[in-house]
PDB file of C-alpha atoms in Angstrom:
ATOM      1  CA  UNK A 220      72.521  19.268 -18.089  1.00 56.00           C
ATOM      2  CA  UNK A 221      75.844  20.801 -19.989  1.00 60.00           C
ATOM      3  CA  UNK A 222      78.644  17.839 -20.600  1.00 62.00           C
ATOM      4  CA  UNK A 223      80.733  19.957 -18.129  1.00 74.00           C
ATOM      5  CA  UNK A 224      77.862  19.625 -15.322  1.00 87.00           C
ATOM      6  CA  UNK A 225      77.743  15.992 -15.878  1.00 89.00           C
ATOM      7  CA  UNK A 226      81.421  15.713 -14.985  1.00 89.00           C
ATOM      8  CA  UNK A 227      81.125  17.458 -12.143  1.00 87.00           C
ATOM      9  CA  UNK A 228      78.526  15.372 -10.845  1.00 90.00           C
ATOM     10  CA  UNK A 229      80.416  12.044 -11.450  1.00 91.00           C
ATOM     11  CA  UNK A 230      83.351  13.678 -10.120  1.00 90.00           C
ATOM     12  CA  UNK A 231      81.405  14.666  -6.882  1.00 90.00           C
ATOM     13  CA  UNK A 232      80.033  11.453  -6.296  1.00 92.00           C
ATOM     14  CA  UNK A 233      83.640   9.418  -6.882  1.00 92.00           C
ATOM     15  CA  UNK A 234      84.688  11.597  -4.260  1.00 91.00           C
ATOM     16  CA  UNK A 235      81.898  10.853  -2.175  1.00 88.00           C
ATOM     17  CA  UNK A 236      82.244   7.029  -2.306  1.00 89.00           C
ATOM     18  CA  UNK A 237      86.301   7.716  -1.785  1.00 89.00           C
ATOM     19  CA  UNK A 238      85.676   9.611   1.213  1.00 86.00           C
ATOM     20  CA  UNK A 239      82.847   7.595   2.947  1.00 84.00           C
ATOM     21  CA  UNK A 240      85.023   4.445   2.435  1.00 83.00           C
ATOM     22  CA  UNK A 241      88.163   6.252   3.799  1.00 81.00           C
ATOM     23  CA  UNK A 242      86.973   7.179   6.988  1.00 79.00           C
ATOM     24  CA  UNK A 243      84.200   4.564   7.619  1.00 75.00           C
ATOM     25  CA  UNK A 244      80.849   6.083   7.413  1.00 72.00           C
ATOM     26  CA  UNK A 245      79.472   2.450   5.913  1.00 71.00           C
ATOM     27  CA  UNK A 246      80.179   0.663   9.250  1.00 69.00           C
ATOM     28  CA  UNK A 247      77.800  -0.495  11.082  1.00 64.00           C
ATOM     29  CA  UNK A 248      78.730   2.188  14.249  1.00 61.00           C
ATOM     30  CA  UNK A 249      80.875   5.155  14.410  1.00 64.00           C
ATOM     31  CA  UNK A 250      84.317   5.216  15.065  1.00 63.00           C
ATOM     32  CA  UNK A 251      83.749   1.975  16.914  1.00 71.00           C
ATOM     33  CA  UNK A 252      81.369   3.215  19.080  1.00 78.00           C
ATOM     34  CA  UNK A 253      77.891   1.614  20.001  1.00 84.00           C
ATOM     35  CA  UNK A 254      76.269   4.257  17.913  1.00 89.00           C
ATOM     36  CA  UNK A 255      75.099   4.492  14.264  1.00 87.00           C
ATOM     37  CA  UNK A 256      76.268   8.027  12.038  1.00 86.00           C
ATOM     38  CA  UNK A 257      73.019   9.155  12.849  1.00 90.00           C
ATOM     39  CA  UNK A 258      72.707   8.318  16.413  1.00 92.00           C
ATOM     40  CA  UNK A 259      75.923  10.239  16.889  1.00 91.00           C
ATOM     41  CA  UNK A 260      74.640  12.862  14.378  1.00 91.00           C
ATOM     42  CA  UNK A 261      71.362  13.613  16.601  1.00 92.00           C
ATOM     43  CA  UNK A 262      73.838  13.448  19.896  1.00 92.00           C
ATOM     44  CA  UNK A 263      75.838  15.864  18.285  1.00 90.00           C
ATOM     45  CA  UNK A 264      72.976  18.441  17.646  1.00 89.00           C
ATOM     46  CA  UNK A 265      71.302  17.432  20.691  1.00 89.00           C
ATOM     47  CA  UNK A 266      75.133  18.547  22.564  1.00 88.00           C
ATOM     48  CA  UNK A 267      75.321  21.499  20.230  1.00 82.00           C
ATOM     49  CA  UNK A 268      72.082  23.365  21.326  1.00 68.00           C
ATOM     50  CA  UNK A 269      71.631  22.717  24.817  1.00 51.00           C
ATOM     51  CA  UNK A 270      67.895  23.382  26.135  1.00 50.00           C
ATOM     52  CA  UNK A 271      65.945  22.124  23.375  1.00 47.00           C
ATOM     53  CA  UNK A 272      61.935  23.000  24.110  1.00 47.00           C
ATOM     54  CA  UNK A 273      60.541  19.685  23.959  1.00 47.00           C
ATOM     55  CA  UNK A 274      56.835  21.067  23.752  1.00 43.00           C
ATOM     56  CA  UNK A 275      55.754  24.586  22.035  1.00 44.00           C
ATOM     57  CA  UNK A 276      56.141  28.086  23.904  1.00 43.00           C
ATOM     58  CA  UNK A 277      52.071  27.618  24.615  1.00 45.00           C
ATOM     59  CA  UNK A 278      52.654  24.440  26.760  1.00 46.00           C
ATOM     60  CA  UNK A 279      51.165  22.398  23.831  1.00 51.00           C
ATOM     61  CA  UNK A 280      52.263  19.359  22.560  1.00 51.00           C
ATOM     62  CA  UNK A 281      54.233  19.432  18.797  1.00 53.00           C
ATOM     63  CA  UNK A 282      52.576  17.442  16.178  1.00 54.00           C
ATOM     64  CA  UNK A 283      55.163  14.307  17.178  1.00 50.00           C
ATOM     65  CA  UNK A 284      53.834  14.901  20.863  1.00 48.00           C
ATOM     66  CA  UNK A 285      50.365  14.481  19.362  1.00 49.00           C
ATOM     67  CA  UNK A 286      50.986  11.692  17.062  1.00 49.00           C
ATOM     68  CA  UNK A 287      53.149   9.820  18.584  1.00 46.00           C
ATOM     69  CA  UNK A 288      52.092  10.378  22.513  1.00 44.00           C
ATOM     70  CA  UNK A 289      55.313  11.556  23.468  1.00 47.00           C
ATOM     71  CA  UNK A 290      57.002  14.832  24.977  1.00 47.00           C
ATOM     72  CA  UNK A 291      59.949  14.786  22.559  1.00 50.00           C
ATOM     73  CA  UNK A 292      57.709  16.773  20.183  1.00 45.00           C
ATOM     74  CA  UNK A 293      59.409  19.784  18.452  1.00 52.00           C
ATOM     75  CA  UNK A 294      63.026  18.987  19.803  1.00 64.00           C
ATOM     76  CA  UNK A 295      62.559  15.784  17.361  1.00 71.00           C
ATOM     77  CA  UNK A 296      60.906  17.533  14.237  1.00 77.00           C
ATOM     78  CA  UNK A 297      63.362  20.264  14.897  1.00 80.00           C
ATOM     79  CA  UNK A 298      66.353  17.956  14.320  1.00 84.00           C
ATOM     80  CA  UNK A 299      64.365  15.159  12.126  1.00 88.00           C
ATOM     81  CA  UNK A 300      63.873  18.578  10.022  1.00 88.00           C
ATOM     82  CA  UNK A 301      67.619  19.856  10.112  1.00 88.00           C
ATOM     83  CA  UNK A 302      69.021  16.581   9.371  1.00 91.00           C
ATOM     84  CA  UNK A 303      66.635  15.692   6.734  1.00 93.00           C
ATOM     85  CA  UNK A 304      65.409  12.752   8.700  1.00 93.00           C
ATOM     86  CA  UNK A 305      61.715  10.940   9.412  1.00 92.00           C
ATOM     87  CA  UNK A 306      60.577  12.413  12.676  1.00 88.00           C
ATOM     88  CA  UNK A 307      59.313   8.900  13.731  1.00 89.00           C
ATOM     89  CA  UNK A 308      63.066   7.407  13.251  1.00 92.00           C
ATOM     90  CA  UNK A 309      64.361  10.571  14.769  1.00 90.00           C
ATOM     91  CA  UNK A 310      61.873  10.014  17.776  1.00 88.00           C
ATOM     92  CA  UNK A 311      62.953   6.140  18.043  1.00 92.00           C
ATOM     93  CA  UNK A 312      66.651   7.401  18.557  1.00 94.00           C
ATOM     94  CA  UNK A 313      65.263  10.182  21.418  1.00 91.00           C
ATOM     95  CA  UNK A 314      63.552   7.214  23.138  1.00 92.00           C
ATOM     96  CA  UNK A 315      66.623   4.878  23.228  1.00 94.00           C
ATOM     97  CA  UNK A 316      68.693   7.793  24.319  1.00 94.00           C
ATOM     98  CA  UNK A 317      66.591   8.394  27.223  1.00 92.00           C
ATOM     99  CA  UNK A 318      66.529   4.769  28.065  1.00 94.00           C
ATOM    100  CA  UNK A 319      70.598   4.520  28.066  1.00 95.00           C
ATOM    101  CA  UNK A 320      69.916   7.364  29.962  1.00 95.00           C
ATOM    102  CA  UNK A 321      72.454  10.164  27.551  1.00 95.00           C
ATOM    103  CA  UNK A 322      69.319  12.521  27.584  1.00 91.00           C
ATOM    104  CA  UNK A 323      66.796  14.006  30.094  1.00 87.00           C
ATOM    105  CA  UNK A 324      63.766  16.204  30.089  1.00 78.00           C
ATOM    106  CA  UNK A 325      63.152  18.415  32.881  1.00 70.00           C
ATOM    107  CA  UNK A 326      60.351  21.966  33.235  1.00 64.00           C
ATOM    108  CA  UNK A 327      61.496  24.963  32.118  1.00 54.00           C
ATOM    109  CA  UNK A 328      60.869  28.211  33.356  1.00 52.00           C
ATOM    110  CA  UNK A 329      60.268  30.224  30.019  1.00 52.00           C
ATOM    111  CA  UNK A 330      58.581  27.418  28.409  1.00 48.00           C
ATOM    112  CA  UNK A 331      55.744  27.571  30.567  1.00 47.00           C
ATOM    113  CA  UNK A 332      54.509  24.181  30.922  1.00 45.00           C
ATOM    114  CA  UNK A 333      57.165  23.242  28.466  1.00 54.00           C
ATOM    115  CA  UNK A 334      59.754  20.518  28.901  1.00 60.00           C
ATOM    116  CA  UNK A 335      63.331  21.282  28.110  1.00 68.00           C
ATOM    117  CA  UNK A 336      65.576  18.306  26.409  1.00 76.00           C
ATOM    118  CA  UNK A 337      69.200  18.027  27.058  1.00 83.00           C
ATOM    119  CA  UNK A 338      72.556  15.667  27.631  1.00 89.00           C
ATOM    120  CA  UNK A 339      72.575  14.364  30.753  1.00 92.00           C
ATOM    121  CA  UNK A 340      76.535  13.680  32.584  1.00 94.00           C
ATOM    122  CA  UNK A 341      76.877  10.754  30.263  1.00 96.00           C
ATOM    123  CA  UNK A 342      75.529  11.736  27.422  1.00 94.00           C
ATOM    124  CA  UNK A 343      77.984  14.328  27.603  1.00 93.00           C
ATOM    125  CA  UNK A 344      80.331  12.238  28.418  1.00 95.00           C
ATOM    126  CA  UNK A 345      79.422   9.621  25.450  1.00 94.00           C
ATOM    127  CA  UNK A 346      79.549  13.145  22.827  1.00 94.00           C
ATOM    128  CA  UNK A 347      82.816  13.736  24.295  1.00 94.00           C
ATOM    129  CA  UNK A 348      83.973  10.063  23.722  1.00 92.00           C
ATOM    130  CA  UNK A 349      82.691  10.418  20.380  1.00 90.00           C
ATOM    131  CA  UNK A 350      83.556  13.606  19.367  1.00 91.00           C
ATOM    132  CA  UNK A 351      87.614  12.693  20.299  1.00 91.00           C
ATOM    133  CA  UNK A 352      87.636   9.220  18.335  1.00 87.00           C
ATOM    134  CA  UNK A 353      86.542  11.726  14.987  1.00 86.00           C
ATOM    135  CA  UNK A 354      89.090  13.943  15.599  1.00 90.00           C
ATOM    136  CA  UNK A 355      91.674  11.381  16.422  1.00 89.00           C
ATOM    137  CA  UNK A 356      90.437   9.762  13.283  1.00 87.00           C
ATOM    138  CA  UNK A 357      91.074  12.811  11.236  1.00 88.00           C
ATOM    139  CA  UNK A 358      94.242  13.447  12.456  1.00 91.00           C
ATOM    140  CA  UNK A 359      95.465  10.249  11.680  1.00 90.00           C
ATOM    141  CA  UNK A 360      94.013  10.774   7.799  1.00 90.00           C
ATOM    142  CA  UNK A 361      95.831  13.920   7.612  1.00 93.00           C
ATOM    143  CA  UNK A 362      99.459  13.075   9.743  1.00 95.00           C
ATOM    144  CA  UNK A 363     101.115  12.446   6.357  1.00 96.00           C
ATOM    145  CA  UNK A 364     100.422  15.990   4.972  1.00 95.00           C
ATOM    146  CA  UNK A 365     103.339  18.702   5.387  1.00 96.00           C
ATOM    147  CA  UNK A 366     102.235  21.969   6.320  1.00 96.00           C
ATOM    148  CA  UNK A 367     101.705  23.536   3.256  1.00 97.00           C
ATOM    149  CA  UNK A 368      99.186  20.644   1.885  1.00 96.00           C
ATOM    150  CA  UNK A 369      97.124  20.520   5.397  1.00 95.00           C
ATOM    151  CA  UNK A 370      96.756  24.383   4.362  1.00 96.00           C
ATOM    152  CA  UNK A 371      95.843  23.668   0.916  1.00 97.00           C
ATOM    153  CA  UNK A 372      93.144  21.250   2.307  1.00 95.00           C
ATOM    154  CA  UNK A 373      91.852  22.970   4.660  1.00 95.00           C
ATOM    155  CA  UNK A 374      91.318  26.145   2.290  1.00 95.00           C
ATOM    156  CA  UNK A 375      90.084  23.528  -0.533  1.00 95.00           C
ATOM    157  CA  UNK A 376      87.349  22.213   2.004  1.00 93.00           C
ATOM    158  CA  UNK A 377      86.480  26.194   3.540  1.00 93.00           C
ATOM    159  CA  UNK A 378      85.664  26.757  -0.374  1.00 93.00           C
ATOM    160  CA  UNK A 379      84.048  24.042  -1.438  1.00 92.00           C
ATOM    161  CA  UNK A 380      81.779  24.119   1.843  1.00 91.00           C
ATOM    162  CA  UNK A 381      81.366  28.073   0.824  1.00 91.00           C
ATOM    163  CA  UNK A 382      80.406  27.276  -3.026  1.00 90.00           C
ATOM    164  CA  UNK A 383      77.705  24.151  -2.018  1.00 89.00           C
ATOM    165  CA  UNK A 384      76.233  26.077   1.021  1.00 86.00           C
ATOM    166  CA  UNK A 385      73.639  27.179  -1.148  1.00 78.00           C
ATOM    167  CA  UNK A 386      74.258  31.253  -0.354  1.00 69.00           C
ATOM    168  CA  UNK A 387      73.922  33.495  -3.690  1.00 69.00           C
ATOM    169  CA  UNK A 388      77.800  34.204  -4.964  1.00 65.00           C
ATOM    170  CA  UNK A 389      77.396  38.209  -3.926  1.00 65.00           C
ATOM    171  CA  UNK A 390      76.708  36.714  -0.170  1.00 66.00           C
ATOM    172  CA  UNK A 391      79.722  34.206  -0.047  1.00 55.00           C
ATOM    173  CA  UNK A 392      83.171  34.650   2.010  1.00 59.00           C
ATOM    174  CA  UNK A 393      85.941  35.275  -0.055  1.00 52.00           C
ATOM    175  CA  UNK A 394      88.338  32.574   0.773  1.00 47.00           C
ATOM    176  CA  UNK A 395      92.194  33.774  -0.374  1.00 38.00           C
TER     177      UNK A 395
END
């Protein structure tokens, strides 16, 4: 790796450390909430896309269903998948949800003998809660910048989430 690529790497990761440490993610819950940055994480996705098939468009279990004996299935190797996480842990947090009663699973129409997974009133409620403490929080971590710098940082982060999103440089946004 070039000298140059090493630098950016340490630099990346100091900012990493700087940023998890300024806004918390090393506690042991979010935004003082009873739930762990991934609980809230697979809340959030679960909030996100509403009507999750919890069993495949044939009416037969996912490979978690199988495994595990569960009808969570592909709505947890779905997110487990998209947020890089072990199905198993990602099916623990499903099953804790449903017991505090934030999600439900119900029959839905097109998925034959499918099961659809969703938020019920309070986990809605709880993503809400959630979802207003983060912005609150980053509010309060940007009140000190004038105009001009929450402009500057808010066209630094469009660009730097454009440059790591992994799309070849002919495909990316220009951001002015």
């Amino acid at each position: 790796m070039p000298a140059d690529r090493s630098a950016l790497v340490s630099d990346l990761r100091c900012f990493n450390r700087f940023y998890t440490g300024l806004i918390g993610l090393l506690d042991e819950t979010l935004a003082h909430s009873a739930f762990t940055l991934t609980e809230a994480r697979v809340l959030f996705e679960l909030g996100c896309r509403p009507g999750r098939i919890a069993a495949n468009p044939g009416g037969t279990p996912g490979f978690l269903a199988r495994v595990l004996q569960i009808d969570f299935g592909p709505a947890a190797s779905d997110i487990a998948r998209e947020l890089q996480l072990d199905p198993a842990y990602v099916t623990r947090i499903l099953r804790k949800f449903s017991a505090a009663g934030l999600i439900e699973t119900r029959t839905g129409l097109e998925a034959l003998r499918g099961r659809i997974l969703s938020l019920t009133v309070h986990g809605r409620a709880a993503l809400a809660t959630l979802q207003a403490a983060a912005d609150r929080d980053a509010a309060r971590l940007t009140a000190d910048l004038g105009d001009e710098e929450a402009a500057e940082l808010s066209d630094i982060l469009a660009r730097a989430r454009n440059l790591l999103s992994g799309a070849p440089a002919s495909e990316r946004s220009e951001i002015a």
